[in-house]
Short mmCIF file of C-alpha atoms and ligand atoms in Angstrom, two decimals:
data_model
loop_
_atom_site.label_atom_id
_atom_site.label_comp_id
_atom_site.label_asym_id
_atom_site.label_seq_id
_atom_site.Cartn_x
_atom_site.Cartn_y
_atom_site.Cartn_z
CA UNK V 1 77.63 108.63 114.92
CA UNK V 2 81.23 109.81 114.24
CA UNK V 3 81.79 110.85 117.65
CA UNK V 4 81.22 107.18 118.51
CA UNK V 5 84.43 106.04 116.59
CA UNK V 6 86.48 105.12 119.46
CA UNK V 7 84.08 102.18 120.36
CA UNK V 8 85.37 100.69 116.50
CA UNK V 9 88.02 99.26 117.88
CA UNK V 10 86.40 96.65 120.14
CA UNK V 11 84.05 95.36 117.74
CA UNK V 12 86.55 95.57 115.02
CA UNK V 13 87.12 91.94 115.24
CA UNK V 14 83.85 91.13 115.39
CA UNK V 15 82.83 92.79 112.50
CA UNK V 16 86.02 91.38 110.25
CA UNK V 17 84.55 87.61 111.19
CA UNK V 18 80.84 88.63 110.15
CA UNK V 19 82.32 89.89 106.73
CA UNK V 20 84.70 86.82 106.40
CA UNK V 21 81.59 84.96 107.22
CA UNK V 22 79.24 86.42 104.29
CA UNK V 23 82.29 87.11 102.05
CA UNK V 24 82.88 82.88 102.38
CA UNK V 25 78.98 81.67 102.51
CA UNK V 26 78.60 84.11 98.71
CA UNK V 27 81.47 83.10 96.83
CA UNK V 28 80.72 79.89 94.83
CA UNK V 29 83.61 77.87 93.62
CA UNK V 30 83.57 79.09 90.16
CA UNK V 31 82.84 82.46 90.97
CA UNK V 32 85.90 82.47 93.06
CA UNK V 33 87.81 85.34 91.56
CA UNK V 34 84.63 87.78 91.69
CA UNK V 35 85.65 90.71 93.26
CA UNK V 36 83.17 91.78 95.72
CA UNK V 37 83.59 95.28 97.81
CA UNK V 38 81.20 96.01 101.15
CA UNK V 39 79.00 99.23 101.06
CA UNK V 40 77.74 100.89 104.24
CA UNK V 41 74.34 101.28 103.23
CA UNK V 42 72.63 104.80 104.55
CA UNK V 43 75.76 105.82 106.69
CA UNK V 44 74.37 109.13 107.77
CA UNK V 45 70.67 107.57 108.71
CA UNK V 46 70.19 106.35 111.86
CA UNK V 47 67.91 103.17 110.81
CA UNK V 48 65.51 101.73 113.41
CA UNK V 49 63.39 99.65 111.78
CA UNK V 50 63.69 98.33 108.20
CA UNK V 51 62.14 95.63 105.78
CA UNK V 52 63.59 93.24 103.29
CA UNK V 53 62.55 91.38 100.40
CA UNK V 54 64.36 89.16 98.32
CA UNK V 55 63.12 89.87 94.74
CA UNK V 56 65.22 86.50 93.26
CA UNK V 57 64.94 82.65 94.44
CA UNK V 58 67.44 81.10 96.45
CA UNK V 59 68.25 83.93 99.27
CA UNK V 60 69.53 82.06 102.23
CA UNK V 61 69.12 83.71 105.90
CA UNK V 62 71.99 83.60 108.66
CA UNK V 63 70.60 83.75 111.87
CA UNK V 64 72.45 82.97 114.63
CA UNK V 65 74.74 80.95 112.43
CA UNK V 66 72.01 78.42 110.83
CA UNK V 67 70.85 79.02 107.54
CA UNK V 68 67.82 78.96 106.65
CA UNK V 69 65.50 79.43 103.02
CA UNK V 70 63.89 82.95 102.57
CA UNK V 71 61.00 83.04 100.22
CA UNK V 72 61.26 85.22 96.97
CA UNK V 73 58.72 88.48 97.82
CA UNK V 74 58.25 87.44 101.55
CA UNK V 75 58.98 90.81 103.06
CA UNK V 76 61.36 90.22 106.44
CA UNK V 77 60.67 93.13 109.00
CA UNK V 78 63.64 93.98 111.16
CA UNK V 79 64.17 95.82 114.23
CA UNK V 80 66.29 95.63 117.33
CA UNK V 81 66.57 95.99 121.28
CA UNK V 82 69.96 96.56 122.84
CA UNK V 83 71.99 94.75 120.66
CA UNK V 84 70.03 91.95 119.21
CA UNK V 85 68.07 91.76 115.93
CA UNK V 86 64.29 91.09 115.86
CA UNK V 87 62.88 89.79 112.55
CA UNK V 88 59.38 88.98 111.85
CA UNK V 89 58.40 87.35 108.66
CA UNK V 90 54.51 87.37 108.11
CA UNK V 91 52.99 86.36 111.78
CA UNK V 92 56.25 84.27 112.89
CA UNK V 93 58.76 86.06 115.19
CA UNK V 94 62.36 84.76 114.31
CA UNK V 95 64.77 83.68 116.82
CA UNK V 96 66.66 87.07 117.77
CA UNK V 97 69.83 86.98 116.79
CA UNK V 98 73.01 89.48 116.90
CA UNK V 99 73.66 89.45 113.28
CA UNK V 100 71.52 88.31 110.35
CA UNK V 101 72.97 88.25 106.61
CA UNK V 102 70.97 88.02 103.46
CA UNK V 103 73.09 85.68 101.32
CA UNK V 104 73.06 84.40 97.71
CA UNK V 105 75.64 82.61 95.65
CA UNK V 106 74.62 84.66 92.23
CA UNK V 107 76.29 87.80 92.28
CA UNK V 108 73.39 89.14 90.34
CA UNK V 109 70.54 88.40 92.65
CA UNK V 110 68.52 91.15 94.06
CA UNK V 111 66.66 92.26 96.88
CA UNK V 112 64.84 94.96 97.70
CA UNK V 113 65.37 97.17 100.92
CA UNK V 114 63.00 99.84 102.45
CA UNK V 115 63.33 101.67 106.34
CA UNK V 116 60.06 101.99 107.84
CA UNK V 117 62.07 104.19 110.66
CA UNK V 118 62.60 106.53 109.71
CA UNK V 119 60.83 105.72 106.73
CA UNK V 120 62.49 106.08 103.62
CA UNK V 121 61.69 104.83 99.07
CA UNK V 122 62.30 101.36 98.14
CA UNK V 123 65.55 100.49 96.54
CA UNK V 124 66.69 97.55 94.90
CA UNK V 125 70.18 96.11 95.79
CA UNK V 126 72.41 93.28 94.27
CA UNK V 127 74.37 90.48 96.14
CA UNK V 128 74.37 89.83 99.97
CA UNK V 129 73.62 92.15 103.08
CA UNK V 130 75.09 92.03 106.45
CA UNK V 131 73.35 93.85 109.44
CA UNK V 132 73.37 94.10 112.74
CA UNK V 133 73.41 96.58 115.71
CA UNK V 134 76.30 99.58 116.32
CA UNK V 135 75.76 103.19 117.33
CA UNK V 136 72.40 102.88 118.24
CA UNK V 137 70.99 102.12 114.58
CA UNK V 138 70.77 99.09 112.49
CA UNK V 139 74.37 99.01 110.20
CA UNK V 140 73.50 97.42 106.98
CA UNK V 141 76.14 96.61 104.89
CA UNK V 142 75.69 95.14 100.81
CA UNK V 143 78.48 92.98 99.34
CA UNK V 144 77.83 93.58 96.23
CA UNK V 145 79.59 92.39 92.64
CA UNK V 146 82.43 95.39 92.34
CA UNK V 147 81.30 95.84 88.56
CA UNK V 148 77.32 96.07 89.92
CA UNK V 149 78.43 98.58 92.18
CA UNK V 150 79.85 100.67 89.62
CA UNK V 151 77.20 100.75 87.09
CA UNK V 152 74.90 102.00 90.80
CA UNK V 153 77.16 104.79 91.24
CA UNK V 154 77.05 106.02 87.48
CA UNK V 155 73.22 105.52 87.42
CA UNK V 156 73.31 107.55 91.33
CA UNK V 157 75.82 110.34 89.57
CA UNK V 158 74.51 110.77 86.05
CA UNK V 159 70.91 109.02 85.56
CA UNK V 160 70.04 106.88 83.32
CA UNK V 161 69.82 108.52 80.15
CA UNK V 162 73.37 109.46 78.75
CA UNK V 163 75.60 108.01 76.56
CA UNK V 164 77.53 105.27 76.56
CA UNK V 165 81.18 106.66 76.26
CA UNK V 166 79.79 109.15 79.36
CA UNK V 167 78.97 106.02 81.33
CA UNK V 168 82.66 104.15 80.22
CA UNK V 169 84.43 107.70 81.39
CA UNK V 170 82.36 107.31 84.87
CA UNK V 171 82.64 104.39 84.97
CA UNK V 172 86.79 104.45 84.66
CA UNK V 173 87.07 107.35 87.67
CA UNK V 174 84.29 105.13 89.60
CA UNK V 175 86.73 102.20 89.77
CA UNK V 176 89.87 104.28 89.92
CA UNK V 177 88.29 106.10 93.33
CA UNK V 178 87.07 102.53 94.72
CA UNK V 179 90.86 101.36 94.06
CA UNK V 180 92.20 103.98 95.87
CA UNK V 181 90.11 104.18 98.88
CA UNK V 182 88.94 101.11 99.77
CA UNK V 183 90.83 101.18 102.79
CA UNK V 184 88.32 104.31 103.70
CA UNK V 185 86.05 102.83 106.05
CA UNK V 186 87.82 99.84 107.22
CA UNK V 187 88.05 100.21 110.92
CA UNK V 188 83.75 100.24 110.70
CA UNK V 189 83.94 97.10 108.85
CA UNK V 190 83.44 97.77 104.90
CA UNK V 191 85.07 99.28 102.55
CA UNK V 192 83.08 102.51 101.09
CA UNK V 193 79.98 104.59 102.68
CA UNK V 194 76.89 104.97 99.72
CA UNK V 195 76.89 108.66 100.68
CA UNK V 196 78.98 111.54 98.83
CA UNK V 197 81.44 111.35 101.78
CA UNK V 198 82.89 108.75 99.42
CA UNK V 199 80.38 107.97 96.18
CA UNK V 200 76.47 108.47 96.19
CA UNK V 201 75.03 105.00 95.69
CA UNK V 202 71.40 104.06 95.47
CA UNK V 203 71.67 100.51 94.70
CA UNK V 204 71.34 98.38 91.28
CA UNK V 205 71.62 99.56 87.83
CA UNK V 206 69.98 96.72 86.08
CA UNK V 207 66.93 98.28 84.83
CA UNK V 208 70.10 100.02 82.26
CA UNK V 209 71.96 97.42 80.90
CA UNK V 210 73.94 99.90 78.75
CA UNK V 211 75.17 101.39 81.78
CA UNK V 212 76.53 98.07 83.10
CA UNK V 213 78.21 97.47 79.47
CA UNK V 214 79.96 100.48 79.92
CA UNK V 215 81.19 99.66 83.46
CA UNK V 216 82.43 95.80 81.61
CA UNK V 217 83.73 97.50 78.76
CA UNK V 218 86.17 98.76 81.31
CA UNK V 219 86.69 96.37 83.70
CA UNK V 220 89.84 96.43 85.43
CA UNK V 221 90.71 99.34 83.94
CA UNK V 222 91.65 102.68 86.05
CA UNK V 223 93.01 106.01 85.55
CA UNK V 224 96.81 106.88 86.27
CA UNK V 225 98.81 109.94 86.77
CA UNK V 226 102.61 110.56 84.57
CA UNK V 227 104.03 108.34 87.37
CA UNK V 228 101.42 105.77 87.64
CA UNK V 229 99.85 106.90 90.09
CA UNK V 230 96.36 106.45 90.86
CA UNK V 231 94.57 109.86 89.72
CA UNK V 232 92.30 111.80 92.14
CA UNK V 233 89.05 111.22 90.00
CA UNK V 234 86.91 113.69 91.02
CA UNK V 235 84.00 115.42 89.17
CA UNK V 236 81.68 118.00 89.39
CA UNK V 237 78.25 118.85 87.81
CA UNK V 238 79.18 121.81 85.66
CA UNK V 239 82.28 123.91 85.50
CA UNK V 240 80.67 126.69 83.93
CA UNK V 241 82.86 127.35 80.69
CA UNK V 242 86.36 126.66 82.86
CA UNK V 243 87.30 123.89 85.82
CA UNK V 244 89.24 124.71 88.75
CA UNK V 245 92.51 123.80 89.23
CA UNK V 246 93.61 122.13 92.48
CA UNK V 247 95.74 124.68 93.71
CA UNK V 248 93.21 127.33 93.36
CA UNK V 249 90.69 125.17 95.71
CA UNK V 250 92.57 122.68 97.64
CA UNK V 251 95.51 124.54 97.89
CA UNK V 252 97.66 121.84 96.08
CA UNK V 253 99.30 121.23 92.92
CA UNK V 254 98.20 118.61 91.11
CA UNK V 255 99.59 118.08 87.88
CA UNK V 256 96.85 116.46 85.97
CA UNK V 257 94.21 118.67 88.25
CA UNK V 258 94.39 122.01 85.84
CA UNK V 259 92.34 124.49 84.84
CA UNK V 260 90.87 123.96 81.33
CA UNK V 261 88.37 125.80 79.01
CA UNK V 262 85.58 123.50 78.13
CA UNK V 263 83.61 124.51 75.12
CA UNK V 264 80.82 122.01 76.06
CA UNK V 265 78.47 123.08 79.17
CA UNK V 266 78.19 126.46 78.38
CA UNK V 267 74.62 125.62 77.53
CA UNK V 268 73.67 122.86 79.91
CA UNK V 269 71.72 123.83 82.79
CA UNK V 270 73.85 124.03 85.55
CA UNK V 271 76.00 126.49 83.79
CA UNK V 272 74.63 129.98 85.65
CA UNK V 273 73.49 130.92 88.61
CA UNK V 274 72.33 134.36 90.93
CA UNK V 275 71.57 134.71 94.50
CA UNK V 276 71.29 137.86 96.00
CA UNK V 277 73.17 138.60 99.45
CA UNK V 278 72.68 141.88 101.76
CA UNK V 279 75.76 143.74 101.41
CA UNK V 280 75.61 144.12 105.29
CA UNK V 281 76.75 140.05 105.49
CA UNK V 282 78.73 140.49 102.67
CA UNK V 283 80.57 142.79 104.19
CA UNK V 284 80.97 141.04 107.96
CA UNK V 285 82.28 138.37 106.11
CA UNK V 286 85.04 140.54 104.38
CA UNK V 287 85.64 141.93 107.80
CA UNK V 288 86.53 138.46 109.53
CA UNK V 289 88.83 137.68 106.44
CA UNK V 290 91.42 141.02 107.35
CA UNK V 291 89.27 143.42 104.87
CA UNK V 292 88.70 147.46 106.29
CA UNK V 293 85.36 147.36 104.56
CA UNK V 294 85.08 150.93 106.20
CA UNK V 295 87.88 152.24 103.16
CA UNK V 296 86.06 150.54 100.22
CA UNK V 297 82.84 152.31 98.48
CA UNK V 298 80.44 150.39 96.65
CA UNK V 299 82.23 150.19 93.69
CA UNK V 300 84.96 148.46 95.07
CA UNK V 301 82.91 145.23 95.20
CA UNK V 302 82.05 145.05 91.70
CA UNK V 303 84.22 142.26 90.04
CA UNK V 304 83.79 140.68 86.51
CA UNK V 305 85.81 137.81 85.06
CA UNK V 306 85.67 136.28 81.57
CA UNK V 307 87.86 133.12 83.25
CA UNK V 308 88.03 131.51 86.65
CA UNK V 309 89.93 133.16 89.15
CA UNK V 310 91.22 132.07 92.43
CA UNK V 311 91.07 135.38 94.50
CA UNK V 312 88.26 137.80 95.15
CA UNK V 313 90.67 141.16 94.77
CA UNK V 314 89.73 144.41 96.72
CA UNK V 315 90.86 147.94 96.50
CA UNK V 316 93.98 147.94 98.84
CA UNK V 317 95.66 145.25 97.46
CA UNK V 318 93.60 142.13 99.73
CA UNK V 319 92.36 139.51 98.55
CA UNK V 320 89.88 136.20 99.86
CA UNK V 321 89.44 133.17 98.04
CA UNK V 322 86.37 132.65 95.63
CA UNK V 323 86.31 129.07 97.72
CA UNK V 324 86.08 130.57 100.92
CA UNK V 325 83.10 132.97 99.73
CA UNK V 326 81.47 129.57 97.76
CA UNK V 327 81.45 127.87 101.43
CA UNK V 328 80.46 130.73 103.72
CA UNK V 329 77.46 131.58 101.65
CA UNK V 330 76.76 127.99 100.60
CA UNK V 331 77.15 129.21 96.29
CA UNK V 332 76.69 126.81 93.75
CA UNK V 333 80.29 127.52 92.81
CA UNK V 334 83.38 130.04 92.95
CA UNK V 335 83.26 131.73 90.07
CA UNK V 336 80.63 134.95 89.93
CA UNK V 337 80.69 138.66 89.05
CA UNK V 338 79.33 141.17 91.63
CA UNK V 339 77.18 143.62 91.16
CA UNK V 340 76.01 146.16 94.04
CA UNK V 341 72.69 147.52 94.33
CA UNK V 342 71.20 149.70 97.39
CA UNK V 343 71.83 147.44 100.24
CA UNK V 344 72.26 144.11 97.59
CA UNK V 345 75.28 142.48 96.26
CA UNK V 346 73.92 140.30 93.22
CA UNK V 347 75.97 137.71 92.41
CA UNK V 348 75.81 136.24 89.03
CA UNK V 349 77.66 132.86 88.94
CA UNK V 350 78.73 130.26 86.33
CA UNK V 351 78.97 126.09 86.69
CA UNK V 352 77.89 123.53 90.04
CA UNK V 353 80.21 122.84 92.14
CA UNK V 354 83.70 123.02 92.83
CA UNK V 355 84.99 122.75 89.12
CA UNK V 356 87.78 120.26 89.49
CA UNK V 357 88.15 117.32 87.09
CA UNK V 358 85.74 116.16 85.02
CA UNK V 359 82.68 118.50 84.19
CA UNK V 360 79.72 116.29 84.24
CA UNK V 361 77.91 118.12 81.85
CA UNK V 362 80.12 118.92 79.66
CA UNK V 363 81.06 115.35 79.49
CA UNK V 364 77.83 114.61 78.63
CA UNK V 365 77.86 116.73 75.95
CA UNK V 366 81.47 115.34 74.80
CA UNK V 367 79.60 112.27 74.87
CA UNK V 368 76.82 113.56 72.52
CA UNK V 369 79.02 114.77 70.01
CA UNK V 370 80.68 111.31 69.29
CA UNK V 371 84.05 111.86 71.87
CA UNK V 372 85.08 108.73 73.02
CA UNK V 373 85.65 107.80 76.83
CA UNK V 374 89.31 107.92 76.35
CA UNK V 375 88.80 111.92 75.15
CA UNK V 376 86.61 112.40 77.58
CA UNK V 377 89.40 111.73 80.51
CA UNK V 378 92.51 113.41 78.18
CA UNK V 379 90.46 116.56 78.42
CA UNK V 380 89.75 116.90 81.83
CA UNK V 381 92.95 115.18 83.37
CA UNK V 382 95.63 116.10 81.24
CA UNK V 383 98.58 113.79 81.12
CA UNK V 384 96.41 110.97 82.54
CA UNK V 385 96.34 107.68 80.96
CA UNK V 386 93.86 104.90 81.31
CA UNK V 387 95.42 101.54 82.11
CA UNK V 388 94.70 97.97 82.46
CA UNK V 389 95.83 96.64 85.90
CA UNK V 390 98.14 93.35 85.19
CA UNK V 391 95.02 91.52 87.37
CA UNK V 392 92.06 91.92 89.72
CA UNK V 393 92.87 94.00 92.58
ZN1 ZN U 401 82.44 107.38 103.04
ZN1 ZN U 402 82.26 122.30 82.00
#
């Protein structure tokens, strides 16, 4: 799909009036200031088919620019030929039509969606959805309340069942990402994908009104850098006893990006790991980084660290990165010991994932113990503050 990008262009307008269109037919007069954000929905699925079902009164459907009522539970099947959209409701075959929008004036009306091909679960979404035909696959796209989609996110990241200073803390590097990157996928025609490319999204979060409290609690808040800056907020599922700093991984200094002991996840459990390689691959892989495996015995794999390092050292004074080993061999993270047995290297790792920012579990835990949301960001971002932007972006 990527590798169709330079057709964007040509459509681009197109696509700008279709979301002035739905951003215009959603926003009642007193909801006028509700900020609204577009989500590619599925951006790496290549939809064929799908089904809707509007699960609150009052859904309106555009089809070829005439409104029309849509039943509450009346399932609306949609597929397409070429570059038109076929949608059958029940025994009646709607007029085709290039684009059809789902559309609402209540930012907290839901619908559900479901792909039939390929087929995929049922998921519930708020606000209004835009589709119609690019790259060969239906392009679905949910304007959805920016608060609604932040409470998704923090349910799609952390589940339902933490605490509420976990889901504030989220809930502040949620928002501070969406501020800084809603630009991301603008030349497709929304702002964000739901996909990890930029943050996994599964739809609503109402069934956890505690998780939506905690993304109000914060509203328009974000998280800044000494000069104001908008912080990186990334996160991880478990640094393992230590997070990364961002020069060690991304090669960049980052001041509020350091490494930092955390107390908390050492228990949680994502916090170890083994895998088991052939020494064989281990060793090709050595070989294509500059290593003369040939001059090294056994024992010169073995490596042990109480803290996080950046480099794997060998005898001979050479070195490769732990994140270069993490991606070749796919690891849960890049911090291990190695061990060598017969033909094996065991690896024996600590944390999930690449161990910058916040530490998911160890947030949690944070969380548990009574930290507030405020102490949950100061100690994995230190010298970040959290403020209050002067209005709505
Ligand atoms: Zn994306
Ligand atoms: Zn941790």
């Amino acid at each position: 799909m990527r590798a169709n990008r330079h057709f964007i262009k040509s459509v681009f307008t197109y696509r700008v009036l279709l979301l002035a269109l739905v951003a215009f037919c959603c926003l009642e007069p007193h909801r006028a200031n509700a900020q609204r954000i577009s989500i590619g929905l599925y951006d790496t699925c290549s939809i064929q088919e799908l089904c809707v079902r509007p699960l609150t009164e009052g859904y309106k459907i555009l089809l070829n620019g005439k409104l029309r009522e849509l039943e509450k539970e009346k399932e609306l099947r949609i597929a397409f030929q070429e570059r038109m959209l076929y949608c059958t409701q029940g025994a009646e075959n709607l007029q085709p039509s290039g684009h059809v929008a789902l559309l609402h004036t209540d930012p907290n009306s839901q619908f559900e969606l479901k792909l039939l091909r390929p087929q995929g679960e049922a998921r519930t979404y708020e606000g209004n959805l835009s589709l119609f035909v690019d790259f060969g696959r239906i392009m679905c796209i949910n304007l959805v309340d920016q608060e609604n989609y932040i409470a998704g996110v923090a349910l799609a990241e952390v589940g339902g069942k933490a605490k509420p200073e976990l889901y504030k803390a989220q809930a502040l590097l949620i928002r501070t990402y969406l501020m800084g990157n809603r630009t991301k996928h603008l030349e497709e025609g929304f702002n964000l994908c739901d996909q990890v490319h930029c943050q996994a999204y599964k739809g609503s979060a109402s069934k956890y009104p505690y998780i939506l409290q905690g993304t109000k609690q914060t509203a328009n808040m974000v998280v800044v850098d000494g000069a104001g800056e908008l912080i990186t907020s990334v996160f991880h599922a478990n640094c393992g006893g230590q997070t990364a700093s961002a020069r060690d991984v991304w090669l960049t200094e980052t001041s509020y990006l350091q490494s930092v002991r955390d107390p908390y996840c050492r228990r949680a459990r994502g916090a170890n790991w083994k895998k088991t390689l052939s020494l064989n691959d281990w060793k090709r892989f050595l070989q294509s980084k500059g290593v003369v495996t040939e001059r090294i015995n056994n024992s010169g794999y073995l490596y042990r660290s109480e803290t996080r390092e950046g480099m794997y050292e060998l005898p001979g004074g050479i070195a490769v990165p732990f994140r270069d080993l993490r991606e070749y061999f796919n690891l849960k993270s890049a911090w291990f010991d190695v061990t060598v047995e017969g033909g094996q290297v065991n690896l024996s790792g600590r944390g999930y994932g690449h161990g910058i920012g916040m530490c998911q579990e160890g947030a949690m835990r944070m969380a548990e113990e009574g930290k507030t949301a405020t102490e949950i960001i100061s100690f994995y971002f230190r010298g970040a503050r959290i403020i209050k932007l002067e209005r709505a972006q």
